[in-house]
Amino acid sequence: MSAVWIDEAPSSAATNNLKIERETHKLEKRLCREVGRAIVDYNMIEEGDKVMVCVSGGKDSYGLLDILLKLRARAPIHFDIVAVNLDQKQPGFPEDVLPGYLTALGVPFHIEEQDTYSIVKRVIPEGKTTCGLCSRLRRGILYRVADELGATKVALGHHRDDMLQTFFLNMFFAAKLKSMPPKLVSDDGKHIVIRPLAYVAEKDLIRWAQHREFPIIPCTLCGSQENLQRKQVGEMLREWDRKFPGRIENMFSALQNVVPSHLLDGTSFDFKGLKATGIADADGDKAFDAPEFPTAPSPLRIVQL
């Protein structure tokens, strides 16, 4: 009788841990790739920049700071990062969380204390949306802090889904085709605002926040407003993403492929001055062609043999 050595199969727990580690590594690579791609595409960060990263205590701004620190370590250019939090004096705001986290992280930071909460609650009637006034007050304070710190860029944590939500909000409620730009100049012309998470999906930021165990601080001022139009539009997009894979990606790509001559805005395209030139234009009468869309997948049918 001969004995045969049989290796023990790896435990299901070990296999599961290995799978989680592999998926997390892929997620980190994807986040770094997409943030790096946005930075290059829109020239967001340049040699010698001092980037002020606005950290609210939410998953998006934590993720933005985390990924920018990773990219800075391997970037071919030198730039500095300073994290800034605006303590708006919301009741119950845990003042020690962000200073403790940023100190342990070893990143320079500044906490700006301004009681915008009381202003918003005093000015906005009960039950009305507070986001507009809150964001205007916050923006003005952060621009002042950027000046004081000598920051050349102000980085915000808006992601791809935020941009799509803004697009639909403007279309549904403001009758405009308008979204969040990845890079802009402030109204006073003094500051460059960048959104390095422009290409990043929110679901990836949620997974990354869970993996990194960020100390999330909820916004009790606006987070309690469950019926905000933005939340309703966000749920619409998430439902589309579940039912129609790829639709979100196509919509976002559409924001980068605008054809003014095939819309109706006379300020973006000179319809009044349009004249026949006698020169062939391959794009000229494509509007008369039937649109070419991919065929929708047919419903799954079960065939019994």
PDB file of C-alpha atoms in Angstrom:
ATOM      1  CA  MET A   1       0.000   0.000   0.000  1.00  0.00           C
ATOM      2  CA  SER A   2       1.515   3.321  -1.038  1.00  0.00           C
ATOM      3  CA  ALA A   3       0.861   6.689   0.536  1.00  0.00           C
ATOM      4  CA  VAL A   4       0.125   9.700  -1.650  1.00  0.00           C
ATOM      5  CA  TRP A   5       0.660  13.228  -0.307  1.00  0.00           C
ATOM      6  CA  ILE A   6      -2.320  15.463  -0.974  1.00  0.00           C
ATOM      7  CA  ASP A   7      -1.908  19.206  -0.508  1.00  0.00           C
ATOM      8  CA  GLU A   8      -4.633  20.790   1.549  1.00  0.00           C
ATOM      9  CA  ALA A   9      -6.880  23.056  -0.485  1.00  0.00           C
ATOM     10  CA  PRO A  10      -6.616  26.646   0.658  1.00  0.00           C
ATOM     11  CA  SER A  11      -9.307  27.600   3.140  1.00  0.00           C
ATOM     12  CA  SER A  12     -12.281  29.521   1.842  1.00  0.00           C
ATOM     13  CA  ALA A  13     -11.386  32.394   4.196  1.00  0.00           C
ATOM     14  CA  ALA A  14      -7.860  32.650   2.766  1.00  0.00           C
ATOM     15  CA  THR A  15      -9.194  32.511  -0.787  1.00  0.00           C
ATOM     16  CA  ASN A  16     -11.728  35.214  -0.016  1.00  0.00           C
ATOM     17  CA  ASN A  17      -9.081  37.440   1.567  1.00  0.00           C
ATOM     18  CA  LEU A  18      -6.849  37.019  -1.465  1.00  0.00           C
ATOM     19  CA  LYS A  19      -9.713  37.987  -3.759  1.00  0.00           C
ATOM     20  CA  ILE A  20     -10.504  41.086  -1.681  1.00  0.00           C
ATOM     21  CA  GLU A  21      -6.843  42.115  -1.712  1.00  0.00           C
ATOM     22  CA  ARG A  22      -6.652  41.672  -5.481  1.00  0.00           C
ATOM     23  CA  GLU A  23      -9.855  43.666  -6.088  1.00  0.00           C
ATOM     24  CA  THR A  24      -8.670  46.436  -3.756  1.00  0.00           C
ATOM     25  CA  HIS A  25      -5.385  46.687  -5.626  1.00  0.00           C
ATOM     26  CA  LYS A  26      -7.278  46.980  -8.917  1.00  0.00           C
ATOM     27  CA  LEU A  27      -9.487  49.671  -7.387  1.00  0.00           C
ATOM     28  CA  GLU A  28      -6.468  51.688  -6.222  1.00  0.00           C
ATOM     29  CA  LYS A  29      -4.871  51.461  -9.668  1.00  0.00           C
ATOM     30  CA  ARG A  30      -8.117  52.559 -11.316  1.00  0.00           C
ATOM     31  CA  LEU A  31      -8.538  55.542  -8.988  1.00  0.00           C
ATOM     32  CA  CYS A  32      -4.956  56.690  -9.530  1.00  0.00           C
ATOM     33  CA  ARG A  33      -5.267  56.191 -13.282  1.00  0.00           C
ATOM     34  CA  GLU A  34      -8.517  58.140 -13.605  1.00  0.00           C
ATOM     35  CA  VAL A  35      -7.370  61.009 -11.388  1.00  0.00           C
ATOM     36  CA  GLY A  36      -4.048  61.160 -13.222  1.00  0.00           C
ATOM     37  CA  ARG A  37      -5.833  61.141 -16.573  1.00  0.00           C
ATOM     38  CA  ALA A  38      -8.078  64.042 -15.567  1.00  0.00           C
ATOM     39  CA  ILE A  39      -5.100  66.037 -14.291  1.00  0.00           C
ATOM     40  CA  VAL A  40      -3.263  65.564 -17.606  1.00  0.00           C
ATOM     41  CA  ASP A  41      -6.313  66.098 -19.840  1.00  0.00           C
ATOM     42  CA  TYR A  42      -7.120  69.467 -18.264  1.00  0.00           C
ATOM     43  CA  ASN A  43      -3.636  70.486 -17.070  1.00  0.00           C
ATOM     44  CA  MET A  44      -4.931  70.737 -13.515  1.00  0.00           C
ATOM     45  CA  ILE A  45      -1.626  70.625 -11.619  1.00  0.00           C
ATOM     46  CA  GLU A  46       1.654  72.137 -12.772  1.00  0.00           C
ATOM     47  CA  GLU A  47       5.251  72.317 -11.571  1.00  0.00           C
ATOM     48  CA  GLY A  48       5.535  74.269  -8.315  1.00  0.00           C
ATOM     49  CA  ASP A  49       1.801  74.396  -7.589  1.00  0.00           C
ATOM     50  CA  LYS A  50       0.501  74.567  -4.049  1.00  0.00           C
ATOM     51  CA  VAL A  51      -2.770  72.646  -4.113  1.00  0.00           C
ATOM     52  CA  MET A  52      -5.309  73.436  -1.411  1.00  0.00           C
ATOM     53  CA  VAL A  53      -7.429  70.302  -0.986  1.00  0.00           C
ATOM     54  CA  CYS A  54     -10.776  71.126   0.596  1.00  0.00           C
ATOM     55  CA  VAL A  55     -11.568  68.355   3.090  1.00  0.00           C
ATOM     56  CA  SER A  56     -15.102  68.290   4.452  1.00  0.00           C
ATOM     57  CA  GLY A  57     -14.983  64.975   6.287  1.00  0.00           C
ATOM     58  CA  GLY A  58     -16.953  63.150   3.586  1.00  0.00           C
ATOM     59  CA  LYS A  59     -15.828  60.170   1.520  1.00  0.00           C
ATOM     60  CA  ASP A  60     -15.176  62.214  -1.626  1.00  0.00           C
ATOM     61  CA  SER A  61     -12.772  64.751  -0.138  1.00  0.00           C
ATOM     62  CA  TYR A  62     -10.991  62.068   1.898  1.00  0.00           C
ATOM     63  CA  GLY A  63     -10.573  60.041  -1.289  1.00  0.00           C
ATOM     64  CA  LEU A  64      -9.338  63.080  -3.214  1.00  0.00           C
ATOM     65  CA  LEU A  65      -6.660  63.856  -0.630  1.00  0.00           C
ATOM     66  CA  ASP A  66      -5.640  60.207  -0.383  1.00  0.00           C
ATOM     67  CA  ILE A  67      -5.211  59.727  -4.149  1.00  0.00           C
ATOM     68  CA  LEU A  68      -3.435  63.073  -4.666  1.00  0.00           C
ATOM     69  CA  LEU A  69      -0.898  62.132  -1.989  1.00  0.00           C
ATOM     70  CA  LYS A  70      -0.278  58.816  -3.776  1.00  0.00           C
ATOM     71  CA  LEU A  71       0.139  60.547  -7.140  1.00  0.00           C
ATOM     72  CA  ARG A  72       2.430  63.235  -5.730  1.00  0.00           C
ATOM     73  CA  ALA A  73       4.824  60.541  -4.514  1.00  0.00           C
ATOM     74  CA  ARG A  74       5.322  59.287  -8.087  1.00  0.00           C
ATOM     75  CA  ALA A  75       4.653  62.433 -10.140  1.00  0.00           C
ATOM     76  CA  PRO A  76       7.351  63.716 -12.538  1.00  0.00           C
ATOM     77  CA  ILE A  77       6.754  67.253 -11.230  1.00  0.00           C
ATOM     78  CA  HIS A  78       6.916  68.797  -7.771  1.00  0.00           C
ATOM     79  CA  PHE A  79       3.822  70.218  -6.128  1.00  0.00           C
ATOM     80  CA  ASP A  80       2.750  70.804  -2.543  1.00  0.00           C
ATOM     81  CA  ILE A  81      -0.502  69.845  -0.847  1.00  0.00           C
ATOM     82  CA  VAL A  82      -2.230  71.547   2.063  1.00  0.00           C
ATOM     83  CA  ALA A  83      -5.515  70.227   3.419  1.00  0.00           C
ATOM     84  CA  VAL A  84      -8.110  72.755   4.537  1.00  0.00           C
ATOM     85  CA  ASN A  85     -11.296  72.151   6.486  1.00  0.00           C
ATOM     86  CA  LEU A  86     -13.990  74.722   7.125  1.00  0.00           C
ATOM     87  CA  ASP A  87     -15.537  74.135  10.549  1.00  0.00           C
ATOM     88  CA  GLN A  88     -18.986  75.669  10.035  1.00  0.00           C
ATOM     89  CA  LYS A  89     -19.945  75.196  13.686  1.00  0.00           C
ATOM     90  CA  GLN A  90     -22.669  72.699  13.034  1.00  0.00           C
ATOM     91  CA  PRO A  91     -24.125  71.329  16.296  1.00  0.00           C
ATOM     92  CA  GLY A  92     -22.367  68.144  17.306  1.00  0.00           C
ATOM     93  CA  PHE A  93     -19.520  68.560  14.809  1.00  0.00           C
ATOM     94  CA  PRO A  94     -16.613  66.426  16.117  1.00  0.00           C
ATOM     95  CA  GLU A  95     -13.840  69.043  16.076  1.00  0.00           C
ATOM     96  CA  ASP A  96     -11.089  66.577  16.955  1.00  0.00           C
ATOM     97  CA  VAL A  97     -11.638  64.072  14.111  1.00  0.00           C
ATOM     98  CA  LEU A  98     -10.045  65.878  11.154  1.00  0.00           C
ATOM     99  CA  PRO A  99      -7.080  67.402  13.045  1.00  0.00           C
ATOM    100  CA  GLY A 100      -6.308  63.961  14.470  1.00  0.00           C
ATOM    101  CA  TYR A 101      -6.598  62.238  11.094  1.00  0.00           C
ATOM    102  CA  LEU A 102      -4.551  64.844   9.196  1.00  0.00           C
ATOM    103  CA  THR A 103      -1.858  64.941  11.887  1.00  0.00           C
ATOM    104  CA  ALA A 104      -1.502  61.151  11.741  1.00  0.00           C
ATOM    105  CA  LEU A 105      -1.383  61.372   7.944  1.00  0.00           C
ATOM    106  CA  GLY A 106       1.488  63.843   8.151  1.00  0.00           C
ATOM    107  CA  VAL A 107       0.006  66.350   5.714  1.00  0.00           C
ATOM    108  CA  PRO A 108       0.075  70.120   6.362  1.00  0.00           C
ATOM    109  CA  PHE A 109      -3.413  71.350   7.182  1.00  0.00           C
ATOM    110  CA  HIS A 110      -5.437  74.360   8.281  1.00  0.00           C
ATOM    111  CA  ILE A 111      -8.775  74.378  10.113  1.00  0.00           C
ATOM    112  CA  GLU A 112     -10.819  77.516   9.430  1.00  0.00           C
ATOM    113  CA  GLU A 113     -13.555  78.200  11.993  1.00  0.00           C
ATOM    114  CA  GLN A 114     -16.508  80.233  10.731  1.00  0.00           C
ATOM    115  CA  ASP A 115     -20.072  79.995  12.035  1.00  0.00           C
ATOM    116  CA  THR A 116     -21.901  79.787   8.718  1.00  0.00           C
ATOM    117  CA  TYR A 117     -24.381  77.340  10.253  1.00  0.00           C
ATOM    118  CA  SER A 118     -26.081  80.066  12.313  1.00  0.00           C
ATOM    119  CA  ILE A 119     -26.230  82.380   9.295  1.00  0.00           C
ATOM    120  CA  VAL A 120     -27.863  79.752   7.097  1.00  0.00           C
ATOM    121  CA  LYS A 121     -30.389  78.732   9.759  1.00  0.00           C
ATOM    122  CA  ARG A 122     -31.281  82.376  10.398  1.00  0.00           C
ATOM    123  CA  VAL A 123     -31.673  83.378   6.741  1.00  0.00           C
ATOM    124  CA  ILE A 124     -33.252  80.258   5.167  1.00  0.00           C
ATOM    125  CA  PRO A 125     -36.846  79.460   6.231  1.00  0.00           C
ATOM    126  CA  GLU A 126     -37.447  76.082   7.851  1.00  0.00           C
ATOM    127  CA  GLY A 127     -37.891  73.343   5.258  1.00  0.00           C
ATOM    128  CA  LYS A 128     -36.226  75.269   2.430  1.00  0.00           C
ATOM    129  CA  THR A 129     -33.030  74.107   0.738  1.00  0.00           C
ATOM    130  CA  THR A 130     -29.924  75.438   2.489  1.00  0.00           C
ATOM    131  CA  CYS A 131     -27.326  74.259  -0.035  1.00  0.00           C
ATOM    132  CA  GLY A 132     -27.226  77.410  -2.197  1.00  0.00           C
ATOM    133  CA  LEU A 133     -26.451  79.891   0.580  1.00  0.00           C
ATOM    134  CA  CYS A 134     -24.197  77.446   2.398  1.00  0.00           C
ATOM    135  CA  SER A 135     -22.069  76.833  -0.697  1.00  0.00           C
ATOM    136  CA  ARG A 136     -21.758  80.568  -1.461  1.00  0.00           C
ATOM    137  CA  LEU A 137     -20.606  81.356   2.063  1.00  0.00           C
ATOM    138  CA  ARG A 138     -18.214  78.417   2.061  1.00  0.00           C
ATOM    139  CA  ARG A 139     -16.781  79.339  -1.344  1.00  0.00           C
ATOM    140  CA  GLY A 140     -15.995  82.910  -0.304  1.00  0.00           C
ATOM    141  CA  ILE A 141     -14.258  81.772   2.876  1.00  0.00           C
ATOM    142  CA  LEU A 142     -12.204  79.108   1.093  1.00  0.00           C
ATOM    143  CA  TYR A 143     -11.020  81.589  -1.545  1.00  0.00           C
ATOM    144  CA  ARG A 144      -9.846  83.933   1.209  1.00  0.00           C
ATOM    145  CA  VAL A 145      -8.016  81.070   2.930  1.00  0.00           C
ATOM    146  CA  ALA A 146      -6.399  80.113  -0.401  1.00  0.00           C
ATOM    147  CA  ASP A 147      -5.012  83.641  -0.656  1.00  0.00           C
ATOM    148  CA  GLU A 148      -3.706  83.524   2.910  1.00  0.00           C
ATOM    149  CA  LEU A 149      -2.010  80.163   2.371  1.00  0.00           C
ATOM    150  CA  GLY A 150      -0.565  81.093  -1.014  1.00  0.00           C
ATOM    151  CA  ALA A 151      -2.391  78.255  -2.767  1.00  0.00           C
ATOM    152  CA  THR A 152      -2.253  78.319  -6.572  1.00  0.00           C
ATOM    153  CA  LYS A 153      -4.997  75.717  -7.075  1.00  0.00           C
ATOM    154  CA  VAL A 154      -8.142  74.910  -5.081  1.00  0.00           C
ATOM    155  CA  ALA A 155      -9.100  71.227  -5.376  1.00  0.00           C
ATOM    156  CA  LEU A 156     -12.692  70.116  -4.768  1.00  0.00           C
ATOM    157  CA  GLY A 157     -13.959  66.561  -4.357  1.00  0.00           C
ATOM    158  CA  HIS A 158     -16.744  66.500  -6.956  1.00  0.00           C
ATOM    159  CA  HIS A 159     -16.771  63.259  -8.950  1.00  0.00           C
ATOM    160  CA  ARG A 160     -18.222  62.023 -12.244  1.00  0.00           C
ATOM    161  CA  ASP A 161     -21.675  61.357 -10.783  1.00  0.00           C
ATOM    162  CA  ASP A 162     -21.829  64.863  -9.286  1.00  0.00           C
ATOM    163  CA  MET A 163     -21.180  66.293 -12.739  1.00  0.00           C
ATOM    164  CA  LEU A 164     -23.921  64.211 -14.340  1.00  0.00           C
ATOM    165  CA  GLN A 165     -26.362  65.095 -11.563  1.00  0.00           C
ATOM    166  CA  THR A 166     -25.611  68.786 -12.096  1.00  0.00           C
ATOM    167  CA  PHE A 167     -26.168  68.394 -15.832  1.00  0.00           C
ATOM    168  CA  PHE A 168     -29.623  66.890 -15.339  1.00  0.00           C
ATOM    169  CA  LEU A 169     -30.554  69.350 -12.584  1.00  0.00           C
ATOM    170  CA  ASN A 170     -29.751  72.242 -14.913  1.00  0.00           C
ATOM    171  CA  MET A 171     -31.661  70.646 -17.761  1.00  0.00           C
ATOM    172  CA  PHE A 172     -34.738  69.688 -15.713  1.00  0.00           C
ATOM    173  CA  PHE A 173     -35.038  72.754 -13.481  1.00  0.00           C
ATOM    174  CA  ALA A 174     -33.006  75.602 -15.042  1.00  0.00           C
ATOM    175  CA  ALA A 175     -33.533  74.888 -18.765  1.00  0.00           C
ATOM    176  CA  LYS A 176     -29.784  74.905 -19.442  1.00  0.00           C
ATOM    177  CA  LEU A 177     -27.282  72.431 -20.862  1.00  0.00           C
ATOM    178  CA  LYS A 178     -24.688  73.018 -18.170  1.00  0.00           C
ATOM    179  CA  SER A 179     -22.648  70.898 -15.799  1.00  0.00           C
ATOM    180  CA  MET A 180     -19.644  71.230 -13.459  1.00  0.00           C
ATOM    181  CA  PRO A 181     -16.437  72.013 -15.361  1.00  0.00           C
ATOM    182  CA  PRO A 182     -13.324  70.044 -14.394  1.00  0.00           C
ATOM    183  CA  LYS A 183     -11.382  73.318 -14.155  1.00  0.00           C
ATOM    184  CA  LEU A 184     -12.507  76.925 -13.858  1.00  0.00           C
ATOM    185  CA  VAL A 185     -11.459  80.429 -12.870  1.00  0.00           C
ATOM    186  CA  SER A 186     -13.292  81.902  -9.883  1.00  0.00           C
ATOM    187  CA  ASP A 187     -15.672  84.832 -10.338  1.00  0.00           C
ATOM    188  CA  ASP A 188     -13.078  87.305  -9.061  1.00  0.00           C
ATOM    189  CA  GLY A 189     -10.518  85.955 -11.544  1.00  0.00           C
ATOM    190  CA  LYS A 190      -7.993  85.158  -8.806  1.00  0.00           C
ATOM    191  CA  HIS A 191      -8.287  81.414  -8.276  1.00  0.00           C
ATOM    192  CA  ILE A 192      -8.087  78.244 -10.367  1.00  0.00           C
ATOM    193  CA  VAL A 193     -10.517  75.600  -9.106  1.00  0.00           C
ATOM    194  CA  ILE A 194      -9.917  71.981 -10.124  1.00  0.00           C
ATOM    195  CA  ARG A 195     -11.905  68.766  -9.781  1.00  0.00           C
ATOM    196  CA  PRO A 196      -9.386  65.905 -10.089  1.00  0.00           C
ATOM    197  CA  LEU A 197     -12.099  63.293  -9.419  1.00  0.00           C
ATOM    198  CA  ALA A 198     -13.921  64.291 -12.623  1.00  0.00           C
ATOM    199  CA  TYR A 199     -13.508  60.822 -14.173  1.00  0.00           C
ATOM    200  CA  VAL A 200     -14.080  58.833 -10.962  1.00  0.00           C
ATOM    201  CA  ALA A 201     -17.321  56.926 -10.328  1.00  0.00           C
ATOM    202  CA  GLU A 202     -18.947  57.474  -6.954  1.00  0.00           C
ATOM    203  CA  LYS A 203     -19.281  53.733  -6.346  1.00  0.00           C
ATOM    204  CA  ASP A 204     -15.482  53.443  -6.519  1.00  0.00           C
ATOM    205  CA  LEU A 205     -15.095  56.197  -3.912  1.00  0.00           C
ATOM    206  CA  ILE A 206     -17.572  54.406  -1.639  1.00  0.00           C
ATOM    207  CA  ARG A 207     -15.537  51.190  -1.860  1.00  0.00           C
ATOM    208  CA  TRP A 208     -12.267  53.054  -1.330  1.00  0.00           C
ATOM    209  CA  ALA A 209     -13.626  54.846   1.752  1.00  0.00           C
ATOM    210  CA  GLN A 210     -14.686  51.510   3.221  1.00  0.00           C
ATOM    211  CA  HIS A 211     -11.287  49.991   2.528  1.00  0.00           C
ATOM    212  CA  ARG A 212      -9.353  52.946   3.965  1.00  0.00           C
ATOM    213  CA  GLU A 213     -11.774  53.309   6.902  1.00  0.00           C
ATOM    214  CA  PHE A 214     -11.950  57.087   6.626  1.00  0.00           C
ATOM    215  CA  PRO A 215     -13.451  58.768   9.721  1.00  0.00           C
ATOM    216  CA  ILE A 216     -16.554  60.043   7.922  1.00  0.00           C
ATOM    217  CA  ILE A 217     -18.258  63.135   9.360  1.00  0.00           C
ATOM    218  CA  PRO A 218     -21.894  63.515   8.241  1.00  0.00           C
ATOM    219  CA  CYS A 219     -23.229  66.944   7.264  1.00  0.00           C
ATOM    220  CA  THR A 220     -26.162  67.494   9.612  1.00  0.00           C
ATOM    221  CA  LEU A 221     -27.011  70.826   8.000  1.00  0.00           C
ATOM    222  CA  CYS A 222     -27.852  69.580   4.503  1.00  0.00           C
ATOM    223  CA  GLY A 223     -27.637  65.815   4.976  1.00  0.00           C
ATOM    224  CA  SER A 224     -31.006  65.792   6.726  1.00  0.00           C
ATOM    225  CA  GLN A 225     -32.788  67.162   3.649  1.00  0.00           C
ATOM    226  CA  GLU A 226     -33.782  63.839   2.148  1.00  0.00           C
ATOM    227  CA  ASN A 227     -35.998  65.276  -0.584  1.00  0.00           C
ATOM    228  CA  LEU A 228     -33.429  67.469  -2.269  1.00  0.00           C
ATOM    229  CA  GLN A 229     -33.708  67.421  -6.055  1.00  0.00           C
ATOM    230  CA  ARG A 230     -30.046  66.391  -6.297  1.00  0.00           C
ATOM    231  CA  LYS A 231     -30.737  63.249  -4.294  1.00  0.00           C
ATOM    232  CA  GLN A 232     -33.687  62.378  -6.508  1.00  0.00           C
ATOM    233  CA  VAL A 233     -31.594  62.817  -9.667  1.00  0.00           C
ATOM    234  CA  GLY A 234     -28.802  60.775  -8.064  1.00  0.00           C
ATOM    235  CA  GLU A 235     -31.194  57.912  -7.426  1.00  0.00           C
ATOM    236  CA  MET A 236     -32.388  58.120 -11.039  1.00  0.00           C
ATOM    237  CA  LEU A 237     -28.800  57.748 -12.273  1.00  0.00           C
ATOM    238  CA  ARG A 238     -28.099  54.847  -9.919  1.00  0.00           C
ATOM    239  CA  GLU A 239     -31.243  53.096 -11.148  1.00  0.00           C
ATOM    240  CA  TRP A 240     -30.126  53.565 -14.762  1.00  0.00           C
ATOM    241  CA  ASP A 241     -26.690  52.232 -13.884  1.00  0.00           C
ATOM    242  CA  ARG A 242     -28.238  49.095 -12.397  1.00  0.00           C
ATOM    243  CA  LYS A 243     -30.643  48.469 -15.274  1.00  0.00           C
ATOM    244  CA  PHE A 244     -28.558  49.671 -18.219  1.00  0.00           C
ATOM    245  CA  PRO A 245     -24.808  49.027 -17.763  1.00  0.00           C
ATOM    246  CA  GLY A 246     -22.730  51.506 -19.743  1.00  0.00           C
ATOM    247  CA  ARG A 247     -25.378  54.227 -19.900  1.00  0.00           C
ATOM    248  CA  ILE A 248     -23.665  56.402 -17.255  1.00  0.00           C
ATOM    249  CA  GLU A 249     -20.344  56.129 -19.095  1.00  0.00           C
ATOM    250  CA  ASN A 250     -22.005  57.107 -22.400  1.00  0.00           C
ATOM    251  CA  MET A 251     -23.729  60.111 -20.848  1.00  0.00           C
ATOM    252  CA  PHE A 252     -20.491  61.334 -19.321  1.00  0.00           C
ATOM    253  CA  SER A 253     -18.665  60.874 -22.632  1.00  0.00           C
ATOM    254  CA  ALA A 254     -21.404  62.949 -24.261  1.00  0.00           C
ATOM    255  CA  LEU A 255     -20.400  65.904 -22.074  1.00  0.00           C
ATOM    256  CA  GLN A 256     -17.005  65.730 -23.781  1.00  0.00           C
ATOM    257  CA  ASN A 257     -18.402  65.403 -27.309  1.00  0.00           C
ATOM    258  CA  VAL A 258     -20.607  68.441 -27.901  1.00  0.00           C
ATOM    259  CA  VAL A 259     -21.727  69.364 -31.435  1.00  0.00           C
ATOM    260  CA  PRO A 260     -23.009  72.989 -31.259  1.00  0.00           C
ATOM    261  CA  SER A 261     -24.144  72.956 -34.911  1.00  0.00           C
ATOM    262  CA  HIS A 262     -26.643  70.215 -34.064  1.00  0.00           C
ATOM    263  CA  LEU A 263     -28.186  71.938 -31.075  1.00  0.00           C
ATOM    264  CA  LEU A 264     -30.246  75.147 -30.983  1.00  0.00           C
ATOM    265  CA  ASP A 265     -28.038  77.716 -29.243  1.00  0.00           C
ATOM    266  CA  GLY A 266     -27.449  80.648 -31.577  1.00  0.00           C
ATOM    267  CA  THR A 267     -24.794  82.059 -29.250  1.00  0.00           C
ATOM    268  CA  SER A 268     -22.674  78.928 -29.648  1.00  0.00           C
ATOM    269  CA  PHE A 269     -23.190  78.494 -33.375  1.00  0.00           C
ATOM    270  CA  ASP A 270     -23.921  81.182 -35.962  1.00  0.00           C
ATOM    271  CA  PHE A 271     -27.151  79.850 -37.439  1.00  0.00           C
ATOM    272  CA  LYS A 272     -28.220  83.308 -38.680  1.00  0.00           C
ATOM    273  CA  GLY A 273     -24.995  83.814 -40.587  1.00  0.00           C
ATOM    274  CA  LEU A 274     -24.913  80.289 -42.024  1.00  0.00           C
ATOM    275  CA  LYS A 275     -24.656  80.321 -45.831  1.00  0.00           C
ATOM    276  CA  ALA A 276     -23.999  77.830 -48.581  1.00  0.00           C
ATOM    277  CA  THR A 277     -20.306  77.914 -49.506  1.00  0.00           C
ATOM    278  CA  GLY A 278     -20.257  75.457 -52.396  1.00  0.00           C
ATOM    279  CA  ILE A 279     -17.636  73.481 -50.488  1.00  0.00           C
ATOM    280  CA  ALA A 280     -18.478  69.912 -49.495  1.00  0.00           C
ATOM    281  CA  ASP A 281     -18.807  69.345 -45.752  1.00  0.00           C
ATOM    282  CA  ALA A 282     -19.115  65.760 -44.563  1.00  0.00           C
ATOM    283  CA  ASP A 283     -20.743  66.900 -41.332  1.00  0.00           C
ATOM    284  CA  GLY A 284     -23.108  69.381 -42.901  1.00  0.00           C
ATOM    285  CA  ASP A 285     -26.240  67.325 -43.467  1.00  0.00           C
ATOM    286  CA  LYS A 286     -25.730  64.451 -41.089  1.00  0.00           C
ATOM    287  CA  ALA A 287     -28.687  65.847 -39.185  1.00  0.00           C
ATOM    288  CA  PHE A 288     -30.924  64.369 -41.896  1.00  0.00           C
ATOM    289  CA  ASP A 289     -29.492  60.886 -41.451  1.00  0.00           C
ATOM    290  CA  ALA A 290     -31.092  58.411 -39.095  1.00  0.00           C
ATOM    291  CA  PRO A 291     -29.129  58.337 -35.830  1.00  0.00           C
ATOM    292  CA  GLU A 292     -26.896  55.306 -35.476  1.00  0.00           C
ATOM    293  CA  PHE A 293     -27.368  53.794 -32.042  1.00  0.00           C
ATOM    294  CA  PRO A 294     -26.191  50.377 -30.849  1.00  0.00           C
ATOM    295  CA  THR A 295     -28.868  47.726 -30.870  1.00  0.00           C
ATOM    296  CA  ALA A 296     -30.345  47.126 -27.448  1.00  0.00           C
ATOM    297  CA  PRO A 297     -29.738  43.599 -26.162  1.00  0.00           C
ATOM    298  CA  SER A 298     -32.761  41.368 -26.664  1.00  0.00           C
ATOM    299  CA  PRO A 299     -34.442  39.927 -23.565  1.00  0.00           C
ATOM    300  CA  LEU A 300     -33.006  36.631 -22.356  1.00  0.00           C
ATOM    301  CA  ARG A 301     -35.030  33.659 -23.554  1.00  0.00           C
ATOM    302  CA  ILE A 302     -34.929  30.207 -22.056  1.00  0.00           C
ATOM    303  CA  VAL A 303     -35.124  27.437 -24.629  1.00  0.00           C
ATOM    304  CA  GLN A 304     -35.989  23.955 -23.502  1.00  0.00           C
ATOM    305  CA  LEU A 305     -34.342  21.154 -25.448  1.00  0.00           C
TER     306      LEU A 305
END
